[in-house]
Short mmCIF file of C-alpha atoms in Angstrom, two decimals:
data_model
loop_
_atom_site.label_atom_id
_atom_site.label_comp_id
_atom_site.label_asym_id
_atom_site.label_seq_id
_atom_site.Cartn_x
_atom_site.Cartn_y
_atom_site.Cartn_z
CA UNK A 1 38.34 38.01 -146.26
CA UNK A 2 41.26 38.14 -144.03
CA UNK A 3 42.61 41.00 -145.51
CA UNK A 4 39.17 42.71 -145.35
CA UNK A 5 39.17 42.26 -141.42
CA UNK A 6 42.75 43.15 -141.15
CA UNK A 7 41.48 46.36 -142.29
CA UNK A 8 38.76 46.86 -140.91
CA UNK A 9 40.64 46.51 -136.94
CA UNK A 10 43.57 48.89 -138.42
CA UNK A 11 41.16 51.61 -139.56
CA UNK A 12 39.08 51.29 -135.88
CA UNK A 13 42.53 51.05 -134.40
CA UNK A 14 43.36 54.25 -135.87
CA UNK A 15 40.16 56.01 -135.67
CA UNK A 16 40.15 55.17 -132.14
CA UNK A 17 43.89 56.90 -131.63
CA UNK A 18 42.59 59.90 -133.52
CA UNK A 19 39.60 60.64 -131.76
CA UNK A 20 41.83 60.26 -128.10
CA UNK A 21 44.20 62.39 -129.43
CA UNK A 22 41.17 64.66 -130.39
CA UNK A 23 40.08 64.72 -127.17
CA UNK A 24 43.57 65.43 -125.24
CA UNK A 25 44.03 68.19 -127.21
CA UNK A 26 40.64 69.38 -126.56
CA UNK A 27 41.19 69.00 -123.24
CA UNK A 28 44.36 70.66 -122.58
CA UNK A 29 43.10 73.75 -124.93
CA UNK A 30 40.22 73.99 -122.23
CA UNK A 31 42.45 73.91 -119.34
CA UNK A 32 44.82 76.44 -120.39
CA UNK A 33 41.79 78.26 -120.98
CA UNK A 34 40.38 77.86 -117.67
CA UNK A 35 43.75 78.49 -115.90
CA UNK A 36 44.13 81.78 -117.81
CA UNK A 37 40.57 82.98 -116.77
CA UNK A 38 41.30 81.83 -113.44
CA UNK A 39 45.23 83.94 -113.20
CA UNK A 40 43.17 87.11 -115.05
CA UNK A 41 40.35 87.20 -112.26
CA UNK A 42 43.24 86.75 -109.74
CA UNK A 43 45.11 89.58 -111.19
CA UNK A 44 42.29 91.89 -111.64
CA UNK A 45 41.66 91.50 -108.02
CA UNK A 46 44.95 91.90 -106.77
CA UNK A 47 44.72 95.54 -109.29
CA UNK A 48 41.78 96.08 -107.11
CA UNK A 49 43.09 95.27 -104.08
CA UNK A 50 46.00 97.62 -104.66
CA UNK A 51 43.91 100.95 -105.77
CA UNK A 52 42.15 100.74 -102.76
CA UNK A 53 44.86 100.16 -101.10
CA UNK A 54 46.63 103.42 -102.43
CA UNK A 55 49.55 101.26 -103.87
CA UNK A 56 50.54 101.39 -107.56
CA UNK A 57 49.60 98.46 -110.14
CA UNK A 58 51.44 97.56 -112.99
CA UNK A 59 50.43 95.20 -115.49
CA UNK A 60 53.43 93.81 -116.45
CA UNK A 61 57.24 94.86 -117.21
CA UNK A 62 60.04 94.21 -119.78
CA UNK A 63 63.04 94.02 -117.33
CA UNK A 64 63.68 92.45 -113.61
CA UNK A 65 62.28 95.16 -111.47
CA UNK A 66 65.40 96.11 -110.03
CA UNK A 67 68.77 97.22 -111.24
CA UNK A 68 70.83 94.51 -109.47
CA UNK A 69 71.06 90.88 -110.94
CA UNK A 70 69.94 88.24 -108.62
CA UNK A 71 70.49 84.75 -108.85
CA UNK A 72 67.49 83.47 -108.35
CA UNK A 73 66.22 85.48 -111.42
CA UNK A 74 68.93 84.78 -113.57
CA UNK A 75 68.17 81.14 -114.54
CA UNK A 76 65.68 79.68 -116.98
CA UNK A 77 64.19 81.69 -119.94
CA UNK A 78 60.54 83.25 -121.00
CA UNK A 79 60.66 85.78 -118.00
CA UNK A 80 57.56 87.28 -117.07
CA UNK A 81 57.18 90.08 -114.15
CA UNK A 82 53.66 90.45 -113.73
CA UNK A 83 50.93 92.39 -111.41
CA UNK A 84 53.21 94.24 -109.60
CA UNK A 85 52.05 95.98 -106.62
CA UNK A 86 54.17 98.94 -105.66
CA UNK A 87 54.40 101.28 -102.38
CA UNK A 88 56.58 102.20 -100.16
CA UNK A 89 56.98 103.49 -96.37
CA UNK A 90 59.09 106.31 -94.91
CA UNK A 91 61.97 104.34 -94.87
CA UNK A 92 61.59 101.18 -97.43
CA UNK A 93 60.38 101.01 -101.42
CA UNK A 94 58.84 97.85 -102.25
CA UNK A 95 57.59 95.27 -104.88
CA UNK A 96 55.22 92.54 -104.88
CA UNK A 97 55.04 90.78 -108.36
CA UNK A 98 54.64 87.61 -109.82
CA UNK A 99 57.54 85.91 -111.51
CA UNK A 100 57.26 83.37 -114.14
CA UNK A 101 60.25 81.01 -116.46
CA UNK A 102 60.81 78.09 -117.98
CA UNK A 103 63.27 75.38 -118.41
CA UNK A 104 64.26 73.05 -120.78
CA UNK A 105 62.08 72.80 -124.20
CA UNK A 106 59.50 70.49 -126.14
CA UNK A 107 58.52 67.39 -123.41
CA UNK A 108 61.41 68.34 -121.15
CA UNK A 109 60.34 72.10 -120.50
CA UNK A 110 58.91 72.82 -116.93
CA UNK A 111 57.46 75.67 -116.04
CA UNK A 112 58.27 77.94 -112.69
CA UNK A 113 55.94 80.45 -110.49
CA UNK A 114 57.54 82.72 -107.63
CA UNK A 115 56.16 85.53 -106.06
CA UNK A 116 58.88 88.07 -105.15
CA UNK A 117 58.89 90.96 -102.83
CA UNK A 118 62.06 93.27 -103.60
CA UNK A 119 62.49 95.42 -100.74
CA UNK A 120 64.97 98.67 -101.17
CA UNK A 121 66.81 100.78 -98.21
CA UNK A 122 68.50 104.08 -98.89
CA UNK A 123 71.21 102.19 -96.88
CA UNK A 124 73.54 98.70 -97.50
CA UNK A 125 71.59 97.27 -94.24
CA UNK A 126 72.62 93.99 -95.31
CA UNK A 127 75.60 92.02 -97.47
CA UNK A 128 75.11 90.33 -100.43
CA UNK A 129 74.15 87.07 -99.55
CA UNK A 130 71.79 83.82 -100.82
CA UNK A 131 69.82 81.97 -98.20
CA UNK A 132 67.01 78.76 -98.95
CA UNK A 133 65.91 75.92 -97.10
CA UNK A 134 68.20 73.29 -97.70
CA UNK A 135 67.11 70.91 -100.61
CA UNK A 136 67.71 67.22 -101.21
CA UNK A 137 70.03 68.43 -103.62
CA UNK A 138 72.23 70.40 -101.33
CA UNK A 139 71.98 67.20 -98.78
CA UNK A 140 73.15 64.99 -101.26
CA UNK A 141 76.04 67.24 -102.87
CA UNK A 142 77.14 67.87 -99.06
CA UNK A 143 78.20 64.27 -98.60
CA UNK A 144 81.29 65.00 -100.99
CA UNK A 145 81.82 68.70 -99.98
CA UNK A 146 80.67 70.93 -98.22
CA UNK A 147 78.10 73.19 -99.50
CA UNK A 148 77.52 76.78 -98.70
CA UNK A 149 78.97 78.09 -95.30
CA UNK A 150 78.56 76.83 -91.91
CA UNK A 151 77.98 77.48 -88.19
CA UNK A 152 79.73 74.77 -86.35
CA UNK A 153 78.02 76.04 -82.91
CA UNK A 154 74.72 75.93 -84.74
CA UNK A 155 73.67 72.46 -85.80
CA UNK A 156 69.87 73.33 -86.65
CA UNK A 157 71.02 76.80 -88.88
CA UNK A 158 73.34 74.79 -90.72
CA UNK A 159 71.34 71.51 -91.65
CA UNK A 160 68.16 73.30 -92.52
CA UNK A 161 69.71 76.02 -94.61
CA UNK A 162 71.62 76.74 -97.51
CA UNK A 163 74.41 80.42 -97.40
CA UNK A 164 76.22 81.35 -99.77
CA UNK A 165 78.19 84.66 -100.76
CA UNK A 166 81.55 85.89 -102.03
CA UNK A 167 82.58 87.79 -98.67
CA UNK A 168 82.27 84.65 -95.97
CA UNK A 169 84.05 87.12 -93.48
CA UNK A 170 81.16 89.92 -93.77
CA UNK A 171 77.90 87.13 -94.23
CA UNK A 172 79.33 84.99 -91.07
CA UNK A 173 79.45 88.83 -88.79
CA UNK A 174 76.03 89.37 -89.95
CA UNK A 175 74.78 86.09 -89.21
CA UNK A 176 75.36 85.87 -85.87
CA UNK A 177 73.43 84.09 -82.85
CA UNK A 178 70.57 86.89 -82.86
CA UNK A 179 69.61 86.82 -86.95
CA UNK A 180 70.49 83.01 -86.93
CA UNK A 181 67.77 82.54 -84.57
CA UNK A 182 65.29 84.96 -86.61
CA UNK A 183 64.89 81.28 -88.97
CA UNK A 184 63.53 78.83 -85.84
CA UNK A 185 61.23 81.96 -84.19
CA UNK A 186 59.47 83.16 -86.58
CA UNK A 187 57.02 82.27 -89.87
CA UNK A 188 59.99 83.09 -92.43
CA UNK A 189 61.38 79.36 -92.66
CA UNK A 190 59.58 78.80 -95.98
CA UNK A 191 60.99 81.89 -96.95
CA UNK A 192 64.00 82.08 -99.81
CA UNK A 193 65.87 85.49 -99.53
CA UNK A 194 68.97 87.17 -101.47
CA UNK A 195 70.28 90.21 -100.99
CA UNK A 196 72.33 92.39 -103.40
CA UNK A 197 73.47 96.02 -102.85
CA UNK A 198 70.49 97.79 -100.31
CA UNK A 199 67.88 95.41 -102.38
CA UNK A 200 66.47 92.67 -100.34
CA UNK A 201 64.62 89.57 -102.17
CA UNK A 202 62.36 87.65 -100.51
CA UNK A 203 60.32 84.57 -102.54
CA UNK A 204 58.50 81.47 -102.09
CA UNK A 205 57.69 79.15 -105.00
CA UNK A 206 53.71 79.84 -105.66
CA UNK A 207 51.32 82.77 -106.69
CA UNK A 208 49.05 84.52 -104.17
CA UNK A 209 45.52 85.98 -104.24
CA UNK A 210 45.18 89.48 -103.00
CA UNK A 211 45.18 88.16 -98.91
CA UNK A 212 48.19 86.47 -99.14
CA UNK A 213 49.83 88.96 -100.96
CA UNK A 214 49.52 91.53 -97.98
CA UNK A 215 50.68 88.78 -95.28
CA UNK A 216 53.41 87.92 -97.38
CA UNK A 217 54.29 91.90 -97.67
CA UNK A 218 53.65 92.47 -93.97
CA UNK A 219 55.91 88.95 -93.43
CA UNK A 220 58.37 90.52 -95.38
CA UNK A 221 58.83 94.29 -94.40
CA UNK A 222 58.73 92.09 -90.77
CA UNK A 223 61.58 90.36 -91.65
CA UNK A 224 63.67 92.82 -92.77
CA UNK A 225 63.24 94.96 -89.89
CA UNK A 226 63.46 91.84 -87.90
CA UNK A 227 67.25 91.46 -89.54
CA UNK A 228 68.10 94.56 -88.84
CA UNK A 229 67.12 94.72 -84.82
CA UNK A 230 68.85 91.41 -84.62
CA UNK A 231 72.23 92.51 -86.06
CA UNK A 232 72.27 96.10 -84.35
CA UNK A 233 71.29 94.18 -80.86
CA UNK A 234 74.29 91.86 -81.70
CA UNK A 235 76.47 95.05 -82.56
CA UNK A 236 75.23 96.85 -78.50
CA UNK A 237 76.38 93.60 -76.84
CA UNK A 238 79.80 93.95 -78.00
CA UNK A 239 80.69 97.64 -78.15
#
C-alpha cells in the first residue's frame, strides 16, 4: 500500500514537471513567434519608409557593410546586417542597418542589437579613433590603470568617456576644446562612434522603427558635420 502511494505522488510529481515543461516550451515557441512578426512588420515599414523616401532598401547582407574592420563589429558571432537603408548627399554616402550577434553558447549565450549608421567622406575628415560612454567596466579597470586617453584640463570629457586609438598624438589634436565640447551640447552623449579610414560609425545599443531611424540619421549626418566645424574652427584660431 505504501509502495502503491509512493507511486502514485512520483508519477503526479512527474506528470506535473512534464506538463510545465510543456507549457514553457509552448510559451517561448509563441514568443519568438510574436517577436518575429513584430521585427518583420517593423522591417517592412522601415522598406516602406525608405521607397518613399527615395533611399535604397536592402534586405539583408553577407558581409559588414563597409570595407574597413571596426571593433565594435568584430566581436561575438552569428552576424546579421539587416534592413539597410541606403542614400547619400552631395558630399556623404550613408547606411542605416540593423546589427545583430551573439555571445557565448547553450545557457550562457546572450544575444546583442545595434543599430549602426556608417557614414563615408571622399576625404580622411577624421582619425581612426573609438569613443563610448564610459562603462562600469572601464570605471572599475581605471582604478589600476588608466584606461583609454585623457584630458587633464577636462574633468567631465574624461570621466564620462572612453578614447582610444593607436596615434594618441593625432586623436588628442583632433579632440580639442571645440569637438570635446560637441559631447555636453548636444543629443549625441548616448551615442557610441568609431572611426576608421573616411568611414564614420555611429551606434546605440537598440533597434528603431522607421521615426527613429530618420532622427537617428539626421543626429548623425549632424554630428559629423558638427565634428568637422568644430575641428576646422579650432584649426582658424590658431593659424
Amino acid at each position: 500500500m505504501r509502495y502503491s502511494r509512493h507511486y502514485s505522488d512520483s508519477f503526479i510529481g512527474d506528470a506535473i514537471g512534464l506538463v510545465l515543461f510543456i507549457i514553457i516550451f509552448i510559451v517561448i515557441i509563441l514568443f519568438d513567434r510574436v517577436e518575429k512578426k513584430k521585427n518583420r512588420e517593423r522591417c517592412d515599414s522601415i522598406k516602406d519608409f525608405a521607397e518613399h523616401s527615395g533611399l535604397k532598401y536592402v534586405e539583408s547582407v553577407d558581409g559588414f557593410p563597409s570595407r574597413y574592420v571596426f571593433k565594435f563589429a568584430d566581436i561575438g558571432r552569428s552576424h546579421k546586417y539587416q534592413a539597410l537603408t541606403i542614400g547619400k548627399t552631395d558630399e556623404l554616402d550613408y547606411v542605416v542597418f540593423d546589427f545583430r550577434y551573439s555571445i557565448g553558447s547553450g545557457e550562457n549565450r546572450r544575444d546583442f542589437r545595434k543599430t549602426v549608421c556608417l557614414i563615408t567622406n571622399n576625404l580622411k575628415v577624421f582619425p581612426d579613433f573609438n569613443l563610448r560612454k564610459e562603462r562600469f567596466i572601464d570605471r572599475l579597470n581605471n582604478f589600476f590603470r588608466d584606461i583609454g586617453i585623457k584630458f587633464p584640463e577636462d574633468a567631465y570629457f574624461s570621466n564620462e568617456y572612453t578614447l582610444e586609438g593607436d596615434d594618441e598624438k593625432k586623436i588628442r589634436e583632433f579632440f580639442c576644446h571645440n569637438v570635446r565640447n560637441i559631447f555636453s551640447l548636444y543629443p549625441f552623449y548616448n551615442y557610441e562612434c568609431e572611426c576608421e579610414g573616411d568611414t564614420l560609425a555611429v551606434f546605440v545599443n537598440n533597434l528603431m522603427y522607421p521615426d527613429e531611424r530618420l532622427r537617428f540619421l539626421e543626429n548623425c549626418i549632424k554630428f559629423f558635420y558638427k565634428l568637422k566645424e568644430a575641428k576646422d574652427k579650432e584649426y582658424a584660431i590658431k593659424n
